[in-house]
Amino acid sequence: MPTFEDSDFGVQAPLSPVKSRDNHIIHRVPSGGSSLPPGSHGSTIGIPADGHVPNAVEVPATRSPHAQSYMHSLSLSPSMKDRRGSRNSFGATLPIPRSKRQSRLSSTLYPDDRPTRPGMPPVQPSRDIIAAQIQDLSGKKVRAAKDMAFVFDIDGVLVHGDRLIPEGKRVLEILNGDNELGIKIPHIFLTNGSGKPETARCQQLSKILHSPISTDQFIQSHTPMRALAEYYKTVLVVGGEGYKCREVAEQYGFIDVVVPNDIVAWDETIAPYRVFTDAERATSRPRDFSKINIEAIMVFSDSRDYATDMQIIMDLLRSENGRLRTVAKDPISQRIPIYFSQGDLLCPTEHPIPRMSQGAFRIGLEAMYKALTGEDLERVVYGKPELATYKYADEVIANWMEQIHNDERLPTNIYMIGDNPASDIIGGNMYGWNTCLVRTGVYQGEGNDENNPASFGVFKNVLKAVQTAIRKELGKDFRFEFDDGINPVHHGIGVSAIE
């Protein structure tokens, strides 16, 4: 399976190297992003050419000939794949954050309150002391454990909506230290889910999975889109429940965030089939949008009102530079950019059959735009399997390694575990990760997927996948529980000899 190379995407030579996946280097792109200046990539979608952007790196959108046939071609109708294929066109760029996240270990969210001793040092469990002694005597296995990492999709792998997949709980216990070494095995969460601030989502997952999850090891589909706040001031943010996506955008640093309710509160005739309630009006922020230029459209999450959201988006795409109540003479040159946080057509939920996701909303918009203008809609899609998401994941993994093992680098052996062949598996394969496909979500087939086969295999559930991967790296006799009764000095059962 082909992998992405920087040369495929025209990325400038790296500066300030850090150890990483292939040659133990994380590519630090110099200030200013890619080798081409912003806004001059030969695409109708260009970020504003406003000069130096210190906290973002521009990753050219996927355009490898090997990837093109897979990127977001999620239509159920093969005859429509060409039209619905990715138009993250040649030269389009996906800015992602360059700087480390500001939150550190203090952002870890625990499912239960931990005991504290005011004015005293934190309690160090005796188990941690024993584990440290065992690890001192098991050098080879410890090095192997620190040289592997897991990247988990969430929905369909660890949970179904708010319902726990039981094997997911056990997996996190093992990776958080319930193994023969008592060692933390690096792992992060990479989901095309969206619609909530990262802190709220981590808190929710910590309670469901009964394991601590830090925002520093968590990537939602719109997490890398925080970098776009450095390019746009006034944006329309679409999707999600209530005003949660506005909250997300404001936390990312967007200065002026507009949501569809603000526009409907200003002019109810813009959405003739919408019943706008007094409660919605009271919480909206109406103003005269005929005098305001909206600079970009951000679809952060699944729409809760297709009719209203599509109408407003279509009005803006056909307007003069994002000003409502106008119609552009040239719908191409005056069109504002539109970004989608991910492209999945289907998403596993508590319903027995996967439900339509943001990709379906995007396909509908593309069809409407084509019918109204005769032109294809140029747009930019983040999320799996887009290259920018994986480059951002590299940074998160390396930063998490620094936190748990004081070693900022990428492990050699990275395992992606997902349930969707068209996003989790193809993206991981093209990025050179080991991929594991589980049958607890979107994929329900027998054997491997024919179009996007998982490189490491297909598994009944996430626990089987993780156990198989760990035994491959750490030995077939590796045990998935920690024995508190072991005396490391006496080399008790399960303790490796000094290697």
Coordinates of C-alpha atoms in Angstrom, one line a residue:
M1 CA 0.0 0.0 0.0
P2 CA 1.5 3.4 -1.0
T3 CA 2.4 5.9 1.7
F4 CA 2.5 9.7 1.7
E5 CA 5.8 11.4 1.2
D6 CA 6.5 15.1 1.7
S7 CA 7.8 15.2 -1.9
D8 CA 4.3 14.1 -3.1
F9 CA 2.8 17.3 -1.6
G10 CA 5.4 19.9 -2.2
V11 CA 6.2 20.4 1.5
Q12 CA 9.2 22.5 2.1
A13 CA 12.3 20.9 3.7
P14 CA 11.9 20.6 7.5
L15 CA 13.6 22.7 10.1
S16 CA 14.3 21.9 13.8
P17 CA 13.9 18.1 13.5
V18 CA 12.4 16.0 16.2
K19 CA 12.5 12.2 16.3
S20 CA 9.6 10.6 14.4
R21 CA 7.9 7.7 12.6
D22 CA 10.0 7.0 9.5
N23 CA 13.5 8.5 10.0
H24 CA 12.8 9.5 13.6
I25 CA 12.1 13.1 12.4
I26 CA 9.0 15.2 12.9
H27 CA 9.0 17.7 10.1
R28 CA 8.9 21.3 11.5
V29 CA 7.8 23.4 8.6
P30 CA 9.4 26.9 8.8
S31 CA 7.3 29.9 9.4
G32 CA 5.0 30.7 6.5
G33 CA 3.9 27.2 5.9
S34 CA 4.5 25.4 2.6
S35 CA 7.0 26.4 0.0
L36 CA 4.3 28.3 -1.9
P37 CA 3.0 31.5 -0.5
P38 CA -0.5 31.6 1.0
G39 CA -3.3 32.2 -1.5
S40 CA -1.1 31.4 -4.5
H41 CA -1.5 27.6 -4.8
G42 CA -3.3 27.6 -8.1
S43 CA -6.6 26.7 -6.6
T44 CA -9.9 28.6 -6.4
I45 CA -9.8 27.9 -2.7
G46 CA -6.9 29.9 -1.2
I47 CA -6.4 31.1 2.3
P48 CA -5.9 34.9 2.7
A49 CA -2.4 36.1 1.7
D50 CA -2.0 38.0 4.9
G51 CA 1.7 37.3 5.5
H52 CA 3.3 35.7 8.5
V53 CA 1.2 33.2 10.4
P54 CA 3.3 32.1 13.4
N55 CA 1.1 29.3 14.8
A56 CA 0.0 27.4 11.8
V57 CA 1.5 25.1 9.1
E58 CA -0.1 24.7 5.7
V59 CA -0.3 21.0 4.6
P60 CA -1.2 20.7 0.9
A61 CA -4.4 18.7 0.5
T62 CA -4.1 15.1 -0.6
R63 CA -3.5 14.8 -4.4
S64 CA -1.6 11.6 -4.7
P65 CA -2.8 9.5 -7.6
H66 CA -3.0 6.5 -5.3
A67 CA -5.2 8.4 -2.8
Q68 CA -7.5 10.2 -5.2
S69 CA -9.7 7.2 -5.8
Y70 CA -10.3 6.8 -2.1
M71 CA -10.5 10.3 -0.7
H72 CA -14.1 10.9 0.4
S73 CA -15.5 8.7 -2.4
L74 CA -18.2 7.5 0.0
S75 CA -21.2 7.5 -2.3
L76 CA -23.3 4.3 -2.3
S77 CA -23.6 4.8 -6.1
P78 CA -20.3 3.9 -7.9
S79 CA -21.4 5.9 -10.9
M80 CA -21.3 9.0 -8.8
K81 CA -17.8 8.6 -7.4
D82 CA -16.1 10.8 -10.0
R83 CA -18.4 13.7 -9.3
R84 CA -18.3 13.1 -5.5
G85 CA -14.6 12.5 -5.3
S86 CA -12.3 14.8 -3.3
R87 CA -12.0 18.3 -4.6
N88 CA -9.4 19.2 -2.1
S89 CA -7.9 20.4 -5.3
F90 CA -4.3 20.7 -6.4
G91 CA -2.7 23.5 -4.4
A92 CA -5.5 23.8 -1.8
T93 CA -4.0 23.9 1.7
L94 CA -5.2 22.7 5.0
P95 CA -3.7 24.8 7.8
I96 CA -3.1 22.9 11.0
P97 CA -1.7 24.1 14.4
R98 CA 2.1 24.2 14.6
S99 CA 2.5 25.0 18.3
K100 CA 2.0 22.5 21.1
R101 CA -1.3 22.7 22.9
Q102 CA -1.3 24.9 26.0
S103 CA -3.0 22.3 28.2
R104 CA -0.7 19.7 29.7
L105 CA -1.2 16.9 32.2
S106 CA -3.5 19.1 34.3
S107 CA -6.0 18.7 31.5
T108 CA -6.4 14.9 32.2
L109 CA -9.9 14.1 33.0
Y110 CA -10.6 11.3 35.4
P111 CA -13.9 9.4 35.7
D112 CA -13.8 9.6 39.5
D113 CA -12.4 12.1 41.9
R114 CA -9.0 11.1 43.2
P115 CA -8.1 11.5 46.9
T116 CA -5.9 14.4 47.8
R117 CA -3.9 15.4 50.8
P118 CA -4.0 19.2 51.1
G119 CA -0.5 20.6 51.7
M120 CA 1.1 17.2 51.2
P121 CA 2.8 15.5 48.2
P122 CA 0.4 13.5 46.0
V123 CA -0.1 9.8 47.0
Q124 CA 2.2 7.5 45.1
P125 CA 0.6 4.0 45.0
S126 CA 2.8 1.1 46.0
R127 CA 1.9 -0.4 42.6
D128 CA 3.8 2.4 40.8
I129 CA 6.9 1.7 42.9
I130 CA 6.7 -2.0 42.1
A131 CA 6.1 -1.3 38.4
A132 CA 9.1 0.9 38.2
Q133 CA 11.3 -1.8 39.7
I134 CA 9.9 -4.4 37.3
Q135 CA 10.6 -2.1 34.4
D136 CA 14.2 -1.6 35.5
L137 CA 14.6 -5.4 35.2
S138 CA 12.8 -5.7 31.9
G139 CA 14.7 -3.4 29.6
K140 CA 14.1 -5.0 26.3
K141 CA 10.3 -5.3 26.8
V142 CA 10.1 -1.7 28.1
R143 CA 11.9 -0.4 25.1
A144 CA 9.5 -2.3 22.8
A145 CA 6.5 -1.0 24.7
K146 CA 7.7 2.6 24.3
D147 CA 8.3 2.0 20.6
M148 CA 4.7 1.2 19.8
A149 CA 1.6 3.3 20.0
F150 CA -2.1 2.9 19.3
V151 CA -4.4 5.4 17.5
F152 CA -8.1 4.7 18.2
D153 CA -11.2 5.7 16.3
I154 CA -13.9 6.1 18.9
D155 CA -17.5 5.5 17.6
G156 CA -17.8 1.9 16.6
V157 CA -14.6 0.9 18.2
L158 CA -14.8 1.9 21.9
V159 CA -18.4 3.2 22.2
H160 CA -21.7 3.3 20.4
G161 CA -22.9 6.8 21.1
D162 CA -23.1 7.0 24.9
R163 CA -23.0 3.2 25.2
L164 CA -19.8 1.5 26.1
I165 CA -18.4 -1.4 24.0
P166 CA -17.1 -3.6 26.9
E167 CA -13.9 -4.5 25.3
G168 CA -13.0 -0.8 25.0
K169 CA -12.9 -0.4 28.8
R170 CA -10.5 -3.4 29.2
V171 CA -8.2 -2.1 26.4
L172 CA -7.7 1.2 28.1
E173 CA -7.0 -0.5 31.4
I174 CA -4.2 -2.5 29.8
L175 CA -2.7 0.5 28.0
N176 CA -2.8 2.6 31.2
G177 CA -0.7 0.0 33.1
D178 CA -2.7 -3.1 33.8
N179 CA -0.1 -5.3 32.1
E180 CA 2.8 -7.4 33.3
L181 CA 5.2 -4.4 33.2
G182 CA 2.8 -1.9 34.8
I183 CA 3.8 0.4 31.9
K184 CA 1.7 3.0 30.1
I185 CA 1.7 2.1 26.4
P186 CA 1.2 5.3 24.3
H187 CA -2.2 5.8 22.7
I188 CA -4.3 8.7 21.3
F189 CA -7.8 9.1 20.0
L190 CA -8.5 10.2 16.5
T191 CA -12.1 10.5 15.7
N192 CA -14.2 12.0 12.9
G193 CA -16.7 12.8 15.6
S194 CA -17.3 16.5 16.4
G195 CA -19.7 19.1 17.8
K196 CA -18.4 19.6 21.4
P197 CA -15.4 21.3 22.9
E198 CA -12.5 18.8 23.4
T199 CA -12.7 19.2 27.2
A200 CA -16.4 18.3 27.3
R201 CA -15.9 15.3 25.0
C202 CA -13.0 14.0 27.0
Q203 CA -15.0 14.3 30.2
Q204 CA -17.9 12.4 28.6
L205 CA -15.6 9.6 27.3
S206 CA -13.8 9.3 30.6
K207 CA -17.1 8.5 32.3
I208 CA -18.2 6.1 29.7
L209 CA -14.9 4.2 29.4
H210 CA -14.0 4.5 33.1
S211 CA -10.5 5.6 32.2
P212 CA -8.7 9.0 32.3
I213 CA -8.6 10.7 28.9
S214 CA -6.6 13.9 28.4
T215 CA -7.3 16.6 25.8
D216 CA -3.6 16.2 24.9
Q217 CA -4.2 12.8 23.5
F218 CA -7.5 13.6 21.8
I219 CA -8.2 14.8 18.2
Q220 CA -11.7 15.5 16.9
S221 CA -12.4 16.1 13.2
H222 CA -12.4 19.9 13.8
T223 CA -9.5 20.0 16.2
P224 CA -6.9 20.9 13.5
M225 CA -9.3 23.6 12.2
R226 CA -8.3 25.8 15.1
A227 CA -5.5 26.9 12.9
L228 CA -8.0 28.6 10.5
A229 CA -8.7 31.2 13.2
E230 CA -5.5 32.8 12.1
Y231 CA -6.8 33.4 8.6
Y232 CA -10.5 34.4 9.0
K233 CA -12.3 36.8 11.3
T234 CA -16.0 36.6 10.6
V235 CA -17.1 33.0 9.8
L236 CA -20.4 31.0 9.6
V237 CA -20.2 27.9 11.8
V238 CA -22.7 25.1 11.0
G239 CA -23.7 21.9 12.8
G240 CA -24.0 20.4 16.2
E241 CA -26.5 20.7 19.0
G242 CA -27.5 24.2 20.1
Y243 CA -24.6 26.6 20.3
K244 CA -21.9 24.1 21.2
C245 CA -20.1 24.6 17.9
R246 CA -20.1 28.4 18.4
E247 CA -18.4 27.7 21.8
V248 CA -15.9 25.4 20.1
A249 CA -15.0 28.1 17.4
E250 CA -14.6 30.8 20.1
Q251 CA -12.3 28.6 22.1
Y252 CA -10.3 28.1 18.9
G253 CA -9.8 31.8 18.7
F254 CA -12.3 32.8 16.0
I255 CA -13.2 36.4 16.7
D256 CA -16.6 36.8 15.1
V257 CA -18.6 33.5 15.0
V258 CA -22.0 33.5 13.2
V259 CA -24.4 30.6 13.4
P260 CA -27.6 30.0 11.3
N261 CA -29.9 31.0 14.2
D262 CA -28.3 34.5 14.2
I263 CA -29.2 34.9 10.5
V264 CA -32.8 33.5 10.9
A265 CA -33.4 35.9 13.9
W266 CA -32.4 38.8 11.6
D267 CA -34.5 37.7 8.7
E268 CA -37.0 34.8 9.1
T269 CA -37.9 34.8 5.4
I270 CA -34.4 33.4 4.6
A271 CA -35.7 30.0 5.9
P272 CA -39.4 29.9 5.0
Y273 CA -40.0 26.4 6.4
R274 CA -38.4 27.0 9.7
V275 CA -40.5 27.5 12.9
F276 CA -38.3 29.9 14.9
T277 CA -39.1 29.8 18.6
D278 CA -38.9 32.6 21.2
A279 CA -36.3 30.7 23.1
E280 CA -34.1 30.4 20.0
R281 CA -34.6 34.1 19.3
A282 CA -33.5 35.0 22.9
T283 CA -30.3 33.1 22.6
S284 CA -29.3 34.3 19.0
R285 CA -27.2 37.3 18.0
P286 CA -29.0 39.0 15.2
R287 CA -27.6 42.0 13.3
D288 CA -27.8 43.4 9.8
F289 CA -26.0 40.7 7.8
S290 CA -26.6 42.7 4.5
K291 CA -23.8 44.9 5.7
I292 CA -21.4 42.2 6.9
N293 CA -19.0 40.1 4.8
I294 CA -18.8 36.5 6.0
E295 CA -15.3 35.4 5.1
A296 CA -15.7 31.6 5.2
I297 CA -18.1 28.8 6.0
M298 CA -17.1 26.1 8.6
V299 CA -19.2 22.9 8.8
F300 CA -17.9 21.7 12.2
S301 CA -20.5 18.9 12.8
D302 CA -23.6 17.2 11.4
S303 CA -26.4 19.6 10.6
R304 CA -29.5 19.3 12.9
D305 CA -31.6 21.3 10.3
Y306 CA -30.7 20.4 6.8
A307 CA -33.3 22.7 5.1
T308 CA -32.2 25.9 7.0
D309 CA -28.5 25.2 7.0
M310 CA -28.4 24.3 3.3
Q311 CA -30.4 27.4 2.3
I312 CA -28.1 29.8 4.2
I313 CA -24.9 28.1 2.9
M314 CA -26.2 28.2 -0.6
D315 CA -27.1 31.8 -0.3
L316 CA -23.6 32.6 0.9
L317 CA -21.8 30.5 -1.8
R318 CA -23.7 32.4 -4.5
S319 CA -23.4 35.8 -2.9
E320 CA -20.9 38.6 -3.6
N321 CA -18.0 37.8 -1.3
G322 CA -20.2 36.5 1.6
R323 CA -22.7 39.2 1.9
L324 CA -26.3 38.0 2.3
R325 CA -29.1 39.4 0.1
T326 CA -26.7 39.6 -2.8
V327 CA -26.2 37.3 -5.8
A328 CA -22.7 37.3 -7.4
K329 CA -22.4 37.9 -11.1
D330 CA -19.5 35.5 -11.1
P331 CA -20.2 32.7 -8.6
I332 CA -16.7 31.4 -8.9
S333 CA -14.4 34.4 -8.4
Q334 CA -16.6 35.9 -5.7
R335 CA -17.3 32.6 -3.9
I336 CA -16.2 32.4 -0.2
P337 CA -14.4 29.1 0.8
I338 CA -16.2 26.3 2.6
Y339 CA -14.5 23.9 5.0
F340 CA -15.9 20.5 6.2
S341 CA -14.5 18.9 9.3
Q342 CA -14.8 15.4 7.9
G343 CA -16.2 13.5 5.0
D344 CA -17.7 10.3 6.4
L345 CA -21.0 9.3 4.7
L346 CA -22.0 6.9 7.4
C347 CA -21.5 6.9 11.2
P348 CA -22.1 4.1 13.7
T349 CA -24.6 5.0 16.5
E350 CA -26.8 3.1 18.9
H351 CA -29.1 2.4 16.0
P352 CA -28.3 -1.1 14.5
I353 CA -27.7 0.3 11.0
P354 CA -25.1 3.1 10.6
R355 CA -26.7 6.6 10.1
M356 CA -25.8 9.2 7.5
S357 CA -23.1 11.7 8.6
Q358 CA -21.5 14.9 7.5
G359 CA -20.5 13.5 4.1
A360 CA -24.1 13.1 3.2
F361 CA -24.8 16.7 4.0
R362 CA -21.8 17.7 1.8
I363 CA -22.9 15.6 -1.1
G364 CA -26.3 17.3 -1.0
L365 CA -24.7 20.7 -1.0
E366 CA -22.5 19.8 -4.0
A367 CA -25.5 18.6 -6.0
M368 CA -27.5 21.7 -5.2
Y369 CA -24.6 24.0 -6.1
K370 CA -24.0 22.1 -9.4
A371 CA -27.7 22.4 -10.3
L372 CA -27.9 26.1 -9.5
T373 CA -24.6 27.3 -11.0
G374 CA -23.5 24.5 -13.4
E375 CA -20.1 24.4 -11.6
D376 CA -18.5 21.9 -9.3
L377 CA -18.2 23.1 -5.7
E378 CA -14.6 23.5 -4.7
R379 CA -14.3 22.8 -1.0
V380 CA -11.8 21.6 1.6
V381 CA -12.4 18.5 3.8
Y382 CA -10.5 17.8 7.0
G383 CA -10.7 14.6 9.1
K384 CA -9.7 11.1 8.2
P385 CA -8.4 10.1 5.7
E386 CA -6.9 13.5 4.8
L387 CA -3.1 13.9 5.1
A388 CA -3.3 17.0 7.4
T389 CA -5.1 15.0 10.1
Y390 CA -2.3 12.4 10.2
K391 CA 0.4 15.0 10.3
Y392 CA -1.3 16.6 13.2
A393 CA -1.7 13.2 14.9
D394 CA 2.1 12.8 14.6
E395 CA 2.6 15.9 16.7
V396 CA 0.0 14.8 19.3
I397 CA 1.6 11.4 19.6
A398 CA 5.1 12.9 20.1
N399 CA 3.8 15.4 22.6
W400 CA 2.0 12.6 24.5
M401 CA 5.2 10.5 24.5
E402 CA 7.0 13.4 26.2
Q403 CA 4.4 13.6 28.9
I404 CA 4.2 9.9 29.8
H405 CA 7.8 8.9 29.1
N406 CA 9.7 12.1 28.9
D407 CA 10.8 11.3 25.3
E408 CA 9.4 13.5 22.6
R409 CA 9.5 11.2 19.5
L410 CA 7.2 9.1 17.4
P411 CA 7.3 5.3 18.1
T412 CA 8.3 3.1 15.2
N413 CA 5.2 0.8 15.3
I414 CA 1.9 2.7 15.2
Y415 CA -1.4 0.8 15.0
M416 CA -4.6 2.5 13.8
I417 CA -7.7 0.7 15.0
G418 CA -10.9 1.6 13.2
D419 CA -14.3 0.4 12.0
N420 CA -14.6 2.4 8.7
P421 CA -12.4 1.1 5.8
A422 CA -13.0 4.2 3.7
S423 CA -11.6 6.6 6.3
D424 CA -9.8 4.8 9.2
I425 CA -8.1 2.1 7.2
I426 CA -7.3 3.8 3.9
G427 CA -5.9 6.8 5.7
G428 CA -3.8 4.8 8.0
N429 CA -2.5 2.6 5.2
M430 CA -1.5 5.5 3.1
Y431 CA 0.3 7.1 6.0
G432 CA 2.3 4.0 6.7
W433 CA 0.6 2.9 9.9
N434 CA -0.4 -0.7 10.7
T435 CA -4.2 -0.8 10.4
C436 CA -6.6 -3.0 12.2
L437 CA -10.3 -3.3 11.2
V438 CA -12.9 -4.2 13.8
R439 CA -16.4 -5.5 13.2
T440 CA -18.2 -3.5 15.9
G441 CA -19.1 -0.5 13.8
V442 CA -19.5 0.5 10.2
Y443 CA -17.8 -2.7 8.9
Q444 CA -19.8 -5.9 9.3
G445 CA -18.3 -8.0 6.5
E446 CA -16.6 -11.3 6.5
G447 CA -12.9 -11.4 5.9
N448 CA -11.0 -8.2 5.0
D449 CA -12.5 -5.3 3.1
E450 CA -11.9 -5.8 -0.6
N451 CA -11.3 -2.1 -1.5
N452 CA -9.5 -0.9 1.6
P453 CA -7.9 -4.0 3.3
A454 CA -6.5 -3.5 6.8
S455 CA -2.8 -4.2 6.7
F456 CA -2.6 -5.9 10.1
G457 CA -5.9 -7.8 9.8
V458 CA -9.6 -7.9 10.8
F459 CA -10.7 -8.5 14.4
K460 CA -13.9 -9.3 16.2
N461 CA -13.3 -6.3 18.6
V462 CA -10.8 -3.8 19.7
L463 CA -9.5 -6.0 22.6
K464 CA -8.5 -8.8 20.1
A465 CA -6.7 -6.2 17.9
V466 CA -4.7 -4.7 20.7
Q467 CA -3.7 -8.0 22.3
T468 CA -2.5 -9.3 18.9
A469 CA -0.5 -6.2 18.2
I470 CA 1.1 -6.1 21.7
R471 CA 2.0 -9.8 21.5
K472 CA 3.6 -9.2 18.1
E473 CA 5.8 -6.4 19.5
L474 CA 6.4 -7.6 23.1
G475 CA 6.2 -11.4 22.7
K476 CA 3.6 -14.1 22.6
D477 CA 3.8 -14.8 26.3
F478 CA 3.1 -11.1 27.3
R479 CA 0.5 -11.0 30.0
F480 CA -2.3 -8.5 30.2
E481 CA -2.6 -8.0 33.9
F482 CA -0.4 -6.6 36.6
D483 CA 0.5 -8.7 39.6
D484 CA 0.7 -6.5 42.7
G485 CA 2.1 -9.4 44.7
I486 CA 5.3 -9.7 42.6
N487 CA 8.6 -9.1 44.3
P488 CA 10.9 -7.8 41.6
V489 CA 14.0 -8.5 43.7
H490 CA 13.1 -12.2 43.6
H491 CA 12.2 -12.3 39.9
G492 CA 8.7 -13.5 40.5
I493 CA 6.4 -15.1 38.0
G494 CA 6.0 -12.9 34.9
V495 CA 9.1 -10.7 35.6
S496 CA 11.6 -10.7 32.8
A497 CA 15.2 -11.4 33.6
I498 CA 17.6 -8.6 33.2
E499 CA 18.2 -8.1 29.4

